[in-house]
Amino acid sequence: MKKLQNKVAVITGGASGIGAATARLFVSEGAKVVLVDLNEEKGKSFEAELKALNAEALFIKANITSEQDVADLFKQTVEAFGKVDIVFNNAGIGRVQPSHELEYSEWRNTVNVDLDGVFLVAREAIREMLKTGGGTIVNTASMYGWVGSPGSAAYNAAKGGVINLTRSLALEYAEQNIRINALCPGFIDTPIIPEESKQVLSAATPMKRLGKAEEMAKAVLFMASDDSSFMTGNALTVDGGYTAQ
Ligand SMILES: NC(=O)c1ccc[n+]([C@@H]2O[C@H](COP(=O)([O-])OP(=O)(O)OC[C@H]3O[C@@H](n4cnc5c(N)ncnc54)[C@H](O)[C@@H]3O)[C@@H](O)[C@H]2O)c1
């Protein structure tokens, strides 16, 4: 029996990196997937790739910082597939810049996507799940939600916020059968990491390599599926040992 048979999963940031790897794994476990992303070109071509594998996939272009876009994407999902069982709340952006040079508008933009956007998607997901009797949400935080690093104040503050947002929402909806957990990746080999940084980040990781998006997908599948049926309000760190240092 496949782990996500007949489940409908919404994946934000689904056109690339960790979101795309998770979509591939979810489809192989029987899920219907809705790929949500700002990047229409990548999203559409990935939708076509999944459909060619006989998967049920739908790409929706949406900006997670827009209340209207977020409401519309859930409406479209329900119209297409009838319900929402799983939300992988994963879209995000990164930026490295000394804090004394960071414009307030840049701070706002990062926090807007990486924290406000996560809230907007979670809120709409919860509204749908309350109608159908439950579901699971996995929010992507970061190991930088636990520890600091120079030059990423806005990102790190937002990711720390995602961890405690996850705990708070999990407590609020535990009795409604909505389980909410977070993934805290270490340095993962995706387009968000600049090519020129990869060697330094590998060397900084105890396992001396970057993580793979597929390794994140397996942790997400665990939290999204019944394999983690007694787990909520947790933040699972998958970082090659970085935060153990
Ligand atoms: N790769 C890493 O090392 C790493 C480490 C820790 C956490 N993360 C987190 O993992 C998540 C996925 O990142 P990734 O590494 O797969 O990077 P990625 O850049 O490959 O994927 C992120 C996707 O999110 C989309 N996106 C960005 N802003 C959006 C918005 N406003 N609305 C809709 N879509 C938007 C992008 O278009 C992109 O396709 C992010 O939240 C990131 O912060 C990544």
Coordinates of C-alpha atoms and ligand atoms in Angstrom, one line a residue:
M1 CA 0.0 0.0 0.0
K2 CA 1.4 3.4 -1.0
K3 CA 1.7 5.9 1.8
L4 CA -0.2 8.7 0.2
Q5 CA -2.8 6.8 -1.8
N6 CA -5.7 9.1 -2.8
K7 CA -4.2 12.0 -0.8
V8 CA -4.2 15.5 -2.3
A9 CA -1.0 17.5 -1.5
V10 CA -0.3 21.2 -2.1
I11 CA 3.4 22.0 -2.3
T12 CA 4.5 25.6 -2.4
G13 CA 7.9 26.3 -4.0
G14 CA 7.0 23.1 -5.9
A15 CA 8.8 24.0 -9.1
S16 CA 12.3 23.7 -7.7
G17 CA 14.7 22.2 -5.2
I18 CA 13.2 20.6 -2.1
G19 CA 9.6 21.2 -3.2
A20 CA 10.1 19.5 -6.5
A21 CA 11.9 16.5 -5.0
T22 CA 9.1 16.2 -2.5
A23 CA 6.5 16.3 -5.3
R24 CA 8.3 13.4 -7.1
L25 CA 8.3 11.3 -3.9
F26 CA 4.7 12.1 -3.1
V27 CA 3.6 11.1 -6.6
S28 CA 5.5 7.8 -6.3
E29 CA 3.5 7.2 -3.0
G30 CA 0.2 7.8 -4.8
A31 CA -0.6 11.4 -4.1
K32 CA -2.1 14.0 -6.4
V33 CA 0.1 17.0 -6.3
V34 CA -0.6 20.7 -6.7
L35 CA 2.6 22.6 -7.5
V36 CA 2.5 26.2 -6.4
D37 CA 5.2 28.6 -7.5
L38 CA 6.0 32.1 -8.8
N39 CA 8.2 30.6 -11.5
E40 CA 5.7 29.7 -14.2
E41 CA 8.2 28.3 -16.7
K42 CA 9.7 25.8 -14.3
G43 CA 6.3 25.0 -12.8
K44 CA 4.6 24.2 -16.1
S45 CA 7.5 22.1 -17.4
F46 CA 7.6 20.1 -14.1
E47 CA 3.8 19.6 -14.2
A48 CA 4.3 18.2 -17.7
E49 CA 7.1 15.9 -16.5
L50 CA 5.0 14.5 -13.7
K51 CA 1.9 14.0 -16.0
A52 CA 4.1 12.1 -18.5
L53 CA 4.7 9.7 -15.6
N54 CA 0.9 9.3 -15.4
A55 CA 0.8 11.3 -12.2
E56 CA -2.1 13.7 -11.3
A57 CA -0.4 17.0 -11.1
L58 CA -1.5 20.6 -11.4
F59 CA 0.7 23.7 -11.5
I60 CA -0.8 27.0 -10.1
K61 CA 1.2 30.2 -10.4
A62 CA 0.8 32.1 -7.1
N63 CA 2.7 34.4 -4.8
I64 CA 2.4 33.2 -1.2
T65 CA 2.6 36.8 0.1
S66 CA -0.7 37.6 -1.6
E67 CA -3.8 36.8 0.4
Q68 CA -5.9 36.6 -2.8
D69 CA -3.5 34.3 -4.6
V70 CA -3.4 32.0 -1.6
A71 CA -7.2 31.9 -1.2
D72 CA -7.5 31.3 -5.0
L73 CA -5.0 28.4 -5.1
F74 CA -6.8 26.5 -2.4
K75 CA -10.1 27.1 -4.3
Q76 CA -8.6 25.8 -7.5
T77 CA -7.2 22.8 -5.7
V78 CA -10.5 21.9 -4.3
E79 CA -12.2 22.4 -7.7
A80 CA -9.6 20.1 -9.3
F81 CA -9.2 17.4 -6.7
G82 CA -12.0 17.8 -4.2
K83 CA -10.0 18.3 -1.0
V84 CA -6.7 19.1 0.6
D85 CA -5.0 16.5 2.8
I86 CA -1.4 17.7 2.9
V87 CA 0.3 21.0 2.6
F88 CA 4.0 21.3 2.2
N89 CA 4.4 25.0 3.1
N90 CA 7.9 25.4 1.6
A91 CA 8.4 28.3 -0.7
G92 CA 11.1 30.7 0.5
I93 CA 13.9 33.0 -0.4
G94 CA 17.4 33.6 1.0
R95 CA 19.6 36.7 1.1
V96 CA 23.1 37.2 2.5
Q97 CA 24.0 40.8 3.3
P98 CA 25.6 42.6 6.2
S99 CA 22.8 43.8 8.5
H100 CA 24.0 47.4 8.7
E101 CA 23.7 47.6 4.9
L102 CA 20.2 45.9 4.8
E103 CA 17.5 48.3 3.6
Y104 CA 14.2 48.0 5.6
S105 CA 12.4 47.1 2.3
E106 CA 14.8 44.1 1.9
W107 CA 14.2 43.0 5.5
R108 CA 10.4 43.3 4.9
N109 CA 10.6 41.4 1.6
T110 CA 12.4 38.4 3.2
V111 CA 10.2 38.3 6.3
N112 CA 7.2 38.7 4.1
V113 CA 7.9 35.6 2.0
D114 CA 9.6 33.5 4.7
L115 CA 7.3 34.1 7.6
D116 CA 4.1 36.0 6.5
G117 CA 3.7 33.8 3.4
V118 CA 4.0 30.7 5.5
F119 CA 1.3 32.0 7.8
L120 CA -1.0 32.9 5.0
V121 CA -0.7 29.4 3.4
A122 CA -1.1 27.6 6.8
R123 CA -4.2 29.7 7.6
E124 CA -5.9 28.8 4.3
A125 CA -4.8 25.1 4.7
I126 CA -6.3 25.0 8.2
R127 CA -9.6 26.5 6.9
E128 CA -9.8 23.7 4.3
M129 CA -8.8 21.0 6.7
L130 CA -11.3 22.1 9.3
K131 CA -14.0 21.4 6.7
T132 CA -12.9 17.9 5.9
G133 CA -11.9 16.7 9.4
G134 CA -8.1 17.0 9.4
G135 CA -4.8 16.9 7.5
T136 CA -1.1 17.5 7.9
I137 CA 1.0 20.6 7.3
V138 CA 4.8 20.6 7.0
N139 CA 6.4 24.1 7.2
T140 CA 9.9 24.5 5.9
A141 CA 12.0 26.4 8.5
S142 CA 15.8 26.0 8.5
M143 CA 18.6 25.0 10.8
Y144 CA 19.0 28.8 10.9
G145 CA 15.8 28.8 12.8
W146 CA 17.8 27.3 15.7
V147 CA 21.2 29.0 15.4
G148 CA 22.4 32.3 14.1
S149 CA 24.8 33.1 11.2
P150 CA 26.3 36.4 10.1
G151 CA 24.7 38.2 7.2
S152 CA 21.2 36.5 7.3
A153 CA 19.4 38.3 10.1
A154 CA 16.1 38.7 8.3
Y155 CA 16.1 35.1 7.0
N156 CA 17.2 33.6 10.3
A157 CA 14.6 35.7 12.2
A158 CA 11.9 34.5 9.8
K159 CA 12.9 30.9 10.1
G160 CA 13.0 31.0 13.9
G161 CA 9.5 32.5 13.6
V162 CA 8.4 29.6 11.5
I163 CA 9.5 27.1 14.2
N164 CA 7.4 28.8 16.9
L165 CA 4.5 29.5 14.5
T166 CA 4.5 25.7 13.9
R167 CA 4.4 24.9 17.6
S168 CA 1.6 27.4 18.2
L169 CA -0.6 26.3 15.3
A170 CA 0.0 22.7 16.2
L171 CA -1.3 23.3 19.7
E172 CA -4.3 25.3 18.5
Y173 CA -5.5 22.6 16.1
A174 CA -4.3 19.3 17.7
E175 CA -7.8 18.4 18.7
Q176 CA -9.1 19.0 15.2
N177 CA -6.9 16.3 13.8
I178 CA -4.6 18.7 12.0
R179 CA -0.9 17.8 12.6
I180 CA 1.6 20.6 12.0
N181 CA 5.4 20.1 12.0
A182 CA 8.4 21.8 10.5
L183 CA 11.4 20.7 8.5
C184 CA 14.8 22.3 9.4
P185 CA 17.2 21.6 6.6
G186 CA 20.9 22.2 6.7
F187 CA 22.8 23.2 3.5
I188 CA 21.0 21.5 0.7
D189 CA 22.1 21.4 -2.9
T190 CA 19.4 23.4 -4.6
P191 CA 19.3 26.6 -6.8
I192 CA 18.9 28.7 -3.6
I193 CA 22.6 28.0 -2.8
P194 CA 25.0 29.9 -5.0
E195 CA 27.5 27.7 -6.9
E196 CA 30.5 29.6 -5.4
S197 CA 29.3 28.9 -1.8
K198 CA 28.9 25.2 -2.2
Q199 CA 32.5 24.2 -1.3
V200 CA 32.6 26.4 1.9
L201 CA 29.2 25.1 3.0
S202 CA 30.1 21.5 2.5
A203 CA 33.3 22.0 4.5
A204 CA 31.3 23.7 7.3
T205 CA 29.0 20.6 7.5
P206 CA 30.2 17.7 9.8
M207 CA 29.3 15.1 7.1
K208 CA 31.5 17.2 4.6
R209 CA 28.9 17.4 1.9
L210 CA 25.7 19.2 1.0
G211 CA 22.4 17.5 1.6
K212 CA 20.3 16.4 -1.3
A213 CA 16.7 17.6 -2.0
E214 CA 15.7 13.9 -2.1
E215 CA 16.9 13.5 1.5
M216 CA 14.7 16.3 2.6
A217 CA 11.7 14.8 0.7
K218 CA 12.0 11.6 2.8
A219 CA 11.7 13.6 6.0
V220 CA 8.8 15.5 4.6
L221 CA 7.0 12.3 3.6
F222 CA 7.5 11.0 7.2
M223 CA 5.9 14.1 8.7
A224 CA 3.1 14.4 6.0
S225 CA 2.1 10.7 6.3
D226 CA 0.6 8.5 8.9
D227 CA 4.1 7.2 9.7
S228 CA 4.3 10.2 12.1
S229 CA 0.7 9.9 13.4
F230 CA 1.6 10.9 17.0
M231 CA 3.9 13.8 16.1
T232 CA 2.8 17.4 16.1
G233 CA 4.4 20.8 16.9
N234 CA 7.8 19.3 16.2
A235 CA 10.7 20.7 14.1
L236 CA 12.8 18.0 12.5
T237 CA 16.4 19.0 11.8
V238 CA 18.1 17.3 8.9
D239 CA 21.4 19.0 8.6
G240 CA 24.4 16.6 8.3
G241 CA 25.2 17.3 11.9
Y242 CA 25.6 21.1 11.6
T243 CA 23.6 22.1 14.7
A244 CA 25.2 19.3 16.8
Q245 CA 28.4 21.4 16.8
Ligands
LIG1 N1 18.7 24.7 0.2 C1 19.0 25.0 1.4 O1 20.2 24.9 1.8 C2 18.0 25.3 2.4 C3 18.3 25.3 3.8 C4 17.4 25.6 4.8 C5 16.1 25.9 4.4 N2 15.8 25.9 3.1 C6 14.4 26.3 2.7 O2 13.8 25.3 1.9 C7 12.8 25.9 1.1 C8 12.9 25.5 -0.3 O3 14.1 26.0 -0.8 P1 15.0 25.3 -1.9 O4 16.3 25.1 -1.3 O5 14.3 24.2 -2.5 O6 15.2 26.6 -3.0 P2 14.7 26.8 -4.4 O7 15.0 28.2 -4.7 O8 15.1 25.7 -5.3 O9 13.1 26.7 -4.3 C9 12.3 27.7 -3.7 C10 11.1 27.9 -4.6 O10 10.2 28.9 -4.0 C11 9.6 29.7 -5.0 N3 9.2 31.0 -4.4 C12 10.0 31.9 -3.8 N4 9.2 32.9 -3.4 C13 7.9 32.6 -3.7 C14 6.7 33.2 -3.5 N5 6.6 34.5 -2.9 N6 5.6 32.6 -3.9 C15 5.6 31.4 -4.4 N7 6.8 30.8 -4.7 C16 7.9 31.3 -4.3 C17 10.8 29.9 -6.0 O11 10.3 30.3 -7.2 C18 11.4 28.5 -6.0 O12 10.9 27.8 -7.1 C19 12.9 27.4 1.4 O13 11.9 27.8 2.3 C20 14.3 27.6 1.9 O14 14.4 28.7 2.8 C21 16.7 25.6 2.1

